Coordinates of C-alpha atoms in Angstrom, one line a residue:
M1 CA -97.1 -92.3 -87.0
I2 CA -100.0 -93.2 -84.7
D3 CA -100.8 -91.5 -81.4
V4 CA -102.6 -93.8 -78.9
L5 CA -105.1 -91.9 -76.8
I6 CA -106.6 -93.5 -73.7
P7 CA -109.1 -91.4 -71.7
S8 CA -109.2 -92.4 -68.1
M9 CA -111.0 -91.1 -65.1
L10 CA -109.9 -93.7 -62.6
G11 CA -106.5 -95.2 -63.7
G12 CA -105.7 -98.5 -62.0
E13 CA -104.6 -102.0 -62.9
N14 CA -106.7 -102.4 -66.1
L15 CA -104.9 -99.4 -67.6
N16 CA -101.4 -100.6 -66.5
L17 CA -102.1 -104.0 -68.1
L18 CA -103.2 -102.4 -71.4
I19 CA -100.1 -100.2 -71.6
S20 CA -97.8 -103.1 -71.0
Q21 CA -99.6 -105.1 -73.8
L22 CA -99.2 -102.2 -76.2
V23 CA -95.6 -101.7 -75.5
R24 CA -94.8 -105.4 -75.8
Q25 CA -96.3 -105.5 -79.2
G26 CA -94.2 -102.6 -80.6
F27 CA -96.2 -99.5 -79.9
N28 CA -93.9 -96.5 -79.2
K29 CA -94.3 -95.7 -75.5
E30 CA -93.6 -92.0 -76.2
K31 CA -96.7 -92.0 -78.5
I32 CA -99.1 -93.4 -75.9
F33 CA -101.0 -90.7 -74.0
I34 CA -103.3 -91.1 -71.1
I35 CA -105.9 -88.3 -71.0
K36 CA -106.6 -88.0 -67.2
D37 CA -110.2 -86.8 -67.2
G38 CA -110.7 -84.4 -64.3
H39 CA -109.6 -84.9 -60.7
H40 CA -111.5 -87.9 -59.4
P41 CA -110.7 -88.9 -55.7
L42 CA -110.6 -92.6 -56.6
W43 CA -107.8 -92.1 -59.2
K44 CA -105.2 -94.8 -58.9
D45 CA -101.7 -93.8 -59.9
V46 CA -100.0 -95.3 -62.9
P47 CA -96.2 -95.3 -63.6
S48 CA -94.8 -91.8 -63.7
S49 CA -92.9 -92.7 -66.9
L50 CA -96.1 -92.6 -68.9
N51 CA -97.4 -89.6 -70.8
I52 CA -100.3 -88.3 -68.7
I53 CA -102.2 -85.2 -69.9
Q54 CA -104.4 -83.7 -67.2
T55 CA -107.6 -81.9 -68.1
K56 CA -108.7 -78.9 -66.1
K57 CA -112.2 -80.4 -65.5
R58 CA -114.0 -83.6 -66.3
L59 CA -114.8 -83.6 -70.0
G60 CA -116.4 -87.1 -70.4
F61 CA -115.3 -89.6 -73.0
A62 CA -116.4 -87.4 -75.9
G63 CA -114.6 -84.3 -74.6
A64 CA -111.4 -86.1 -73.5
C65 CA -111.1 -87.9 -76.9
D66 CA -111.7 -84.7 -78.8
F67 CA -109.2 -82.8 -76.6
G68 CA -106.6 -85.5 -77.3
I69 CA -107.2 -85.7 -81.0
R70 CA -107.1 -82.0 -81.6
N71 CA -103.8 -81.7 -79.8
S72 CA -102.2 -84.6 -81.7
N73 CA -99.7 -84.0 -84.4
S74 CA -99.8 -87.5 -85.8
D75 CA -101.5 -88.6 -89.0
H76 CA -103.6 -91.2 -87.2
V77 CA -104.9 -91.5 -83.7
L78 CA -106.0 -94.7 -82.0
L79 CA -108.7 -94.4 -79.3
L80 CA -108.8 -97.1 -76.6
N81 CA -110.8 -97.6 -73.5
D82 CA -108.8 -98.0 -70.3
D83 CA -110.4 -101.3 -69.5
L84 CA -109.5 -103.2 -72.7
S85 CA -107.0 -106.0 -73.2
V86 CA -105.5 -106.6 -76.6
S87 CA -103.9 -109.8 -77.8
E88 CA -100.6 -110.3 -79.8
G89 CA -101.0 -109.2 -83.4
F90 CA -103.1 -106.1 -82.7
F91 CA -100.2 -103.8 -83.7
D92 CA -99.7 -105.6 -87.0
S93 CA -103.4 -105.7 -87.7
L94 CA -103.7 -102.0 -87.1
N95 CA -101.0 -101.1 -89.6
R96 CA -102.4 -103.5 -92.1
Y97 CA -105.8 -101.8 -92.2
K98 CA -105.1 -98.2 -91.3
S99 CA -105.2 -96.9 -94.9
F100 CA -108.5 -98.7 -95.9
E101 CA -110.8 -95.8 -95.0
P102 CA -110.5 -92.6 -92.9
F103 CA -112.0 -94.4 -89.9
V104 CA -111.4 -98.1 -88.9
G105 CA -113.1 -100.0 -86.2
F106 CA -112.4 -103.4 -84.6
R107 CA -114.6 -106.2 -83.3
I108 CA -114.7 -106.1 -79.5
L109 CA -115.3 -109.2 -77.3
N110 CA -116.5 -109.7 -73.8
K111 CA -114.0 -110.0 -70.9
K112 CA -113.5 -113.7 -71.5
G113 CA -113.3 -113.4 -75.2
T114 CA -116.1 -115.9 -75.8
H115 CA -118.9 -113.6 -77.0
V116 CA -119.2 -110.6 -79.2
E117 CA -119.7 -107.2 -77.5
F118 CA -119.5 -105.0 -80.6
D119 CA -119.5 -106.2 -84.2
G120 CA -120.2 -103.0 -86.1
G121 CA -122.6 -100.2 -85.5
G122 CA -126.1 -99.2 -86.6
M123 CA -128.9 -96.9 -85.4
N124 CA -132.6 -97.1 -85.0
V125 CA -135.3 -94.6 -85.9
F126 CA -135.3 -93.2 -82.3
G127 CA -131.6 -92.2 -82.4
Y128 CA -130.3 -95.2 -80.4
G129 CA -126.9 -96.5 -81.5
L130 CA -126.8 -100.2 -82.0
S131 CA -124.1 -102.6 -81.1
L132 CA -124.6 -105.3 -83.7
N133 CA -124.5 -109.0 -82.7
C134 CA -124.0 -108.1 -79.1
G135 CA -124.1 -111.2 -76.9
K136 CA -123.7 -113.8 -79.6
K137 CA -121.0 -116.4 -79.4
L138 CA -117.9 -115.6 -81.3
F139 CA -118.3 -116.4 -85.0
S140 CA -116.5 -115.7 -88.3
K141 CA -117.6 -112.9 -90.5
D142 CA -115.9 -110.9 -93.3
N143 CA -114.7 -107.3 -92.9
S144 CA -117.3 -104.7 -94.0
E145 CA -118.4 -101.1 -94.1
T146 CA -120.3 -100.0 -91.0
L147 CA -122.0 -96.9 -89.7
F148 CA -119.5 -96.3 -86.9
A149 CA -116.6 -97.7 -85.0
C150 CA -117.0 -98.1 -81.3
G151 CA -115.0 -95.4 -79.5
A152 CA -113.6 -98.1 -77.2
C153 CA -111.3 -99.2 -80.1
S154 CA -111.2 -97.0 -83.2
L155 CA -108.5 -95.7 -85.5
M156 CA -109.0 -92.3 -87.1
D157 CA -107.3 -90.2 -89.7
R158 CA -106.9 -87.0 -87.8
K159 CA -107.5 -84.6 -90.6
S160 CA -110.7 -86.4 -91.7
Y161 CA -111.9 -86.4 -88.1
E162 CA -111.5 -82.6 -88.0
K163 CA -113.1 -82.1 -91.4
A164 CA -116.1 -84.1 -90.2
G165 CA -116.5 -81.9 -87.2
G166 CA -115.2 -84.3 -84.5
F167 CA -117.2 -85.7 -81.6
C168 CA -120.0 -83.5 -80.3
T169 CA -118.6 -82.9 -76.8
D170 CA -122.1 -82.1 -75.4
F171 CA -122.7 -85.8 -75.5
F172 CA -120.2 -86.2 -72.6
C173 CA -120.4 -90.0 -73.1
Y174 CA -122.5 -92.7 -74.8
F175 CA -123.5 -92.5 -78.5
E176 CA -120.9 -89.9 -79.4
D177 CA -119.3 -92.4 -81.6
A178 CA -122.6 -93.5 -83.2
E179 CA -123.6 -89.9 -84.0
F180 CA -120.1 -89.0 -85.3
G181 CA -120.0 -92.1 -87.6
W182 CA -123.5 -91.2 -88.9
R183 CA -122.4 -87.6 -89.6
A184 CA -119.1 -88.6 -91.1
N185 CA -120.8 -91.1 -93.4
R186 CA -123.2 -88.4 -94.6
L187 CA -120.2 -86.2 -95.4
G188 CA -118.5 -88.9 -97.4
F189 CA -116.1 -90.3 -94.7
K190 CA -116.6 -94.1 -94.5
T191 CA -115.8 -96.5 -91.7
F192 CA -114.2 -99.8 -92.4
F193 CA -114.8 -102.6 -89.8
V194 CA -112.3 -105.3 -89.1
R195 CA -113.1 -108.8 -87.8
D196 CA -109.6 -110.3 -87.5
N197 CA -109.8 -113.8 -86.2
D198 CA -106.1 -113.7 -85.4
I199 CA -106.5 -111.1 -82.7
S200 CA -108.8 -110.5 -79.7
I201 CA -109.8 -107.2 -78.2
C202 CA -111.6 -107.8 -74.9
H203 CA -113.6 -105.3 -72.8
A204 CA -114.0 -105.5 -69.0
G205 CA -117.0 -103.3 -69.2
Q206 CA -118.5 -100.3 -67.2
H207 CA -115.2 -99.6 -65.5
T208 CA -116.2 -96.0 -65.1
S209 CA -120.0 -95.4 -65.6
G210 CA -121.1 -98.4 -63.7
R211 CA -120.2 -96.6 -60.5
E212 CA -123.0 -94.1 -60.7
S213 CA -126.5 -95.5 -60.6
G214 CA -128.7 -94.3 -63.5
F215 CA -125.9 -92.3 -65.2
R216 CA -125.7 -94.6 -68.2
E217 CA -129.4 -94.5 -68.8
R218 CA -129.7 -90.7 -68.5
M219 CA -126.9 -90.2 -71.0
M220 CA -128.2 -92.8 -73.5
E221 CA -131.7 -91.5 -73.5
R222 CA -130.7 -87.8 -73.9
N223 CA -128.0 -88.5 -76.5
S224 CA -130.4 -90.4 -78.7
F225 CA -132.4 -87.2 -79.1
L226 CA -129.1 -85.3 -79.8
S227 CA -128.2 -87.8 -82.5
L228 CA -131.5 -86.9 -84.3
L229 CA -131.0 -83.2 -83.8
L230 CA -127.6 -83.4 -85.4
N231 CA -128.4 -85.6 -88.4
I232 CA -132.0 -85.4 -89.6
P233 CA -132.7 -82.9 -92.4
S234 CA -134.9 -79.9 -91.4
N235 CA -137.8 -80.8 -93.6
I236 CA -138.4 -84.1 -91.7
L237 CA -136.8 -83.4 -88.3
S238 CA -140.1 -82.6 -86.6
E239 CA -141.5 -86.0 -87.6
Y240 CA -138.6 -87.9 -86.2
L241 CA -138.4 -85.9 -83.0
S242 CA -142.2 -86.2 -82.5
L243 CA -141.9 -90.0 -82.9
A244 CA -138.9 -90.2 -80.5
W245 CA -140.7 -88.0 -78.0
S246 CA -143.8 -90.2 -78.1
F247 CA -141.7 -93.3 -77.7
S248 CA -139.7 -91.8 -74.8
K249 CA -143.0 -91.2 -72.9
V250 CA -144.2 -94.8 -73.6
R251 CA -140.8 -96.2 -72.6
E252 CA -140.8 -94.2 -69.4
S253 CA -144.3 -95.5 -68.4
E254 CA -143.6 -99.1 -69.4
S255 CA -140.2 -99.2 -67.7
Q256 CA -141.7 -97.9 -64.5
K257 CA -144.3 -100.7 -64.6
M258 CA -141.6 -103.3 -65.2
G259 CA -139.5 -102.0 -62.3
F260 CA -136.8 -100.5 -64.5
S261 CA -136.8 -97.2 -62.6
E262 CA -133.4 -96.1 -63.9
I263 CA -134.5 -96.3 -67.5
A264 CA -137.8 -94.5 -66.6
N265 CA -135.9 -91.7 -64.9
G266 CA -133.5 -91.5 -67.9
C267 CA -136.4 -91.0 -70.3
W268 CA -137.9 -88.2 -68.1
H269 CA -134.5 -86.6 -67.7
S270 CA -133.8 -86.6 -71.5
R271 CA -137.1 -84.8 -72.3
R272 CA -136.7 -82.4 -69.5
N273 CA -133.2 -81.3 -70.5
I274 CA -133.2 -81.5 -74.3
S275 CA -134.2 -77.9 -75.0
R276 CA -131.0 -76.5 -73.4
Y277 CA -128.9 -78.2 -76.1
I278 CA -130.8 -77.0 -79.2
E279 CA -128.9 -73.7 -79.5
K280 CA -125.5 -75.4 -79.2
I281 CA -126.4 -78.0 -81.7
S282 CA -127.3 -75.5 -84.4
E283 CA -123.7 -74.7 -85.2
L284 CA -122.9 -78.3 -86.0
R285 CA -126.1 -78.6 -88.0
N286 CA -125.1 -75.7 -90.2
F287 CA -121.7 -77.4 -90.7
S288 CA -122.8 -80.9 -91.4
D289 CA -124.5 -80.8 -94.8
L290 CA -128.0 -81.6 -93.6
N291 CA -129.7 -82.4 -96.9
E292 CA -132.1 -85.2 -97.7
Y293 CA -129.7 -86.9 -100.1
S294 CA -126.9 -87.3 -97.5
F295 CA -129.5 -88.7 -95.1
K296 CA -130.9 -91.3 -97.6
K297 CA -127.4 -92.5 -98.7
T298 CA -126.7 -93.7 -95.1
R299 CA -130.1 -95.4 -94.5
H300 CA -128.8 -98.8 -95.4
L301 CA -126.3 -98.5 -92.6
L302 CA -128.8 -97.7 -89.9
E303 CA -130.1 -101.3 -89.6
D304 CA -133.4 -102.2 -88.0
P305 CA -135.6 -99.2 -87.5
V306 CA -137.0 -100.3 -84.1
N307 CA -134.2 -102.4 -82.6
P308 CA -133.5 -102.1 -79.6
A309 CA -136.6 -100.3 -78.8
F310 CA -138.3 -103.1 -76.8
P311 CA -141.1 -103.8 -79.3
K312 CA -143.5 -104.9 -76.4
M313 CA -143.5 -101.3 -75.3
I314 CA -144.6 -100.0 -78.7
S315 CA -148.3 -99.8 -79.4
K316 CA -149.6 -100.8 -82.9
K317 CA -150.3 -97.2 -83.7
L318 CA -146.7 -96.1 -82.7
L319 CA -145.2 -99.0 -84.7
E320 CA -147.2 -98.0 -87.8
R321 CA -145.8 -94.4 -87.5
V322 CA -142.3 -95.9 -87.3
Y323 CA -142.6 -97.9 -90.5
Q324 CA -144.5 -95.1 -92.4
L325 CA -141.6 -92.8 -91.6
W326 CA -138.9 -95.2 -92.3
F327 CA -140.1 -96.8 -95.5

């Protein structure tokens, strides 16, 4: 059996449409759960016949997903964003691939279904999760292994999720899926990525975070540091953090010059607040087998070491440090 978990802070028409699409395809309505994340004043009601689980406070995407997964009693859980739409055949595709690996991800398209939004995941040397082929016109490509499945549409073996330690809920939102996939791969839990041309999974985009100016940038900048703190072996951690710290300062300065004040503020915010998380992170570091071998065996999945770090912002000296460290 599969539990469908849909974290939602705002509810509304997008969510109602998604539920109707799932039920029409054969998903058991009793196994679809909406994790109502906190008590937002703009919440729009959904039909009372749906399974709505109210959290006591806002947990963010990472926390709401983790809450739902750990309270599930099904073998598999399917995580879906509340602003997705899924075409006919998704249910069949899900069942066809669910046993391939502990974690399965699916290609996600833009709202119109014409361009790729997520085609597998990677990560750069600064801790930024990468959405591969983002913005490219839809094209055919074989299924493959990937570093992580996008949390917007991912299928998980529940026991494997728990064994890998689950999402780090301190992330709140953004890059929690990238970090988890990296950690899971190091622990031996692979992610299989599906590019099924017979289905389409479309994403409206920024249904929630787009409402708060600068929020996305603050989370992404901070969580890139947290990804490194959780996954880099102790003997080389200081080198990676020093590099990421230096780049953050350059990125802040250059973003300010270019008029990207939200990115600049996000960089400043991440460095200012990172120290408060170090103690919390130590428990997961002790759990997650931080040896150099487990790090090296995932390097081929991390993709380009500087993408998407805006190369124009990187001085020659900083770029040399990147490649010395990476290669």
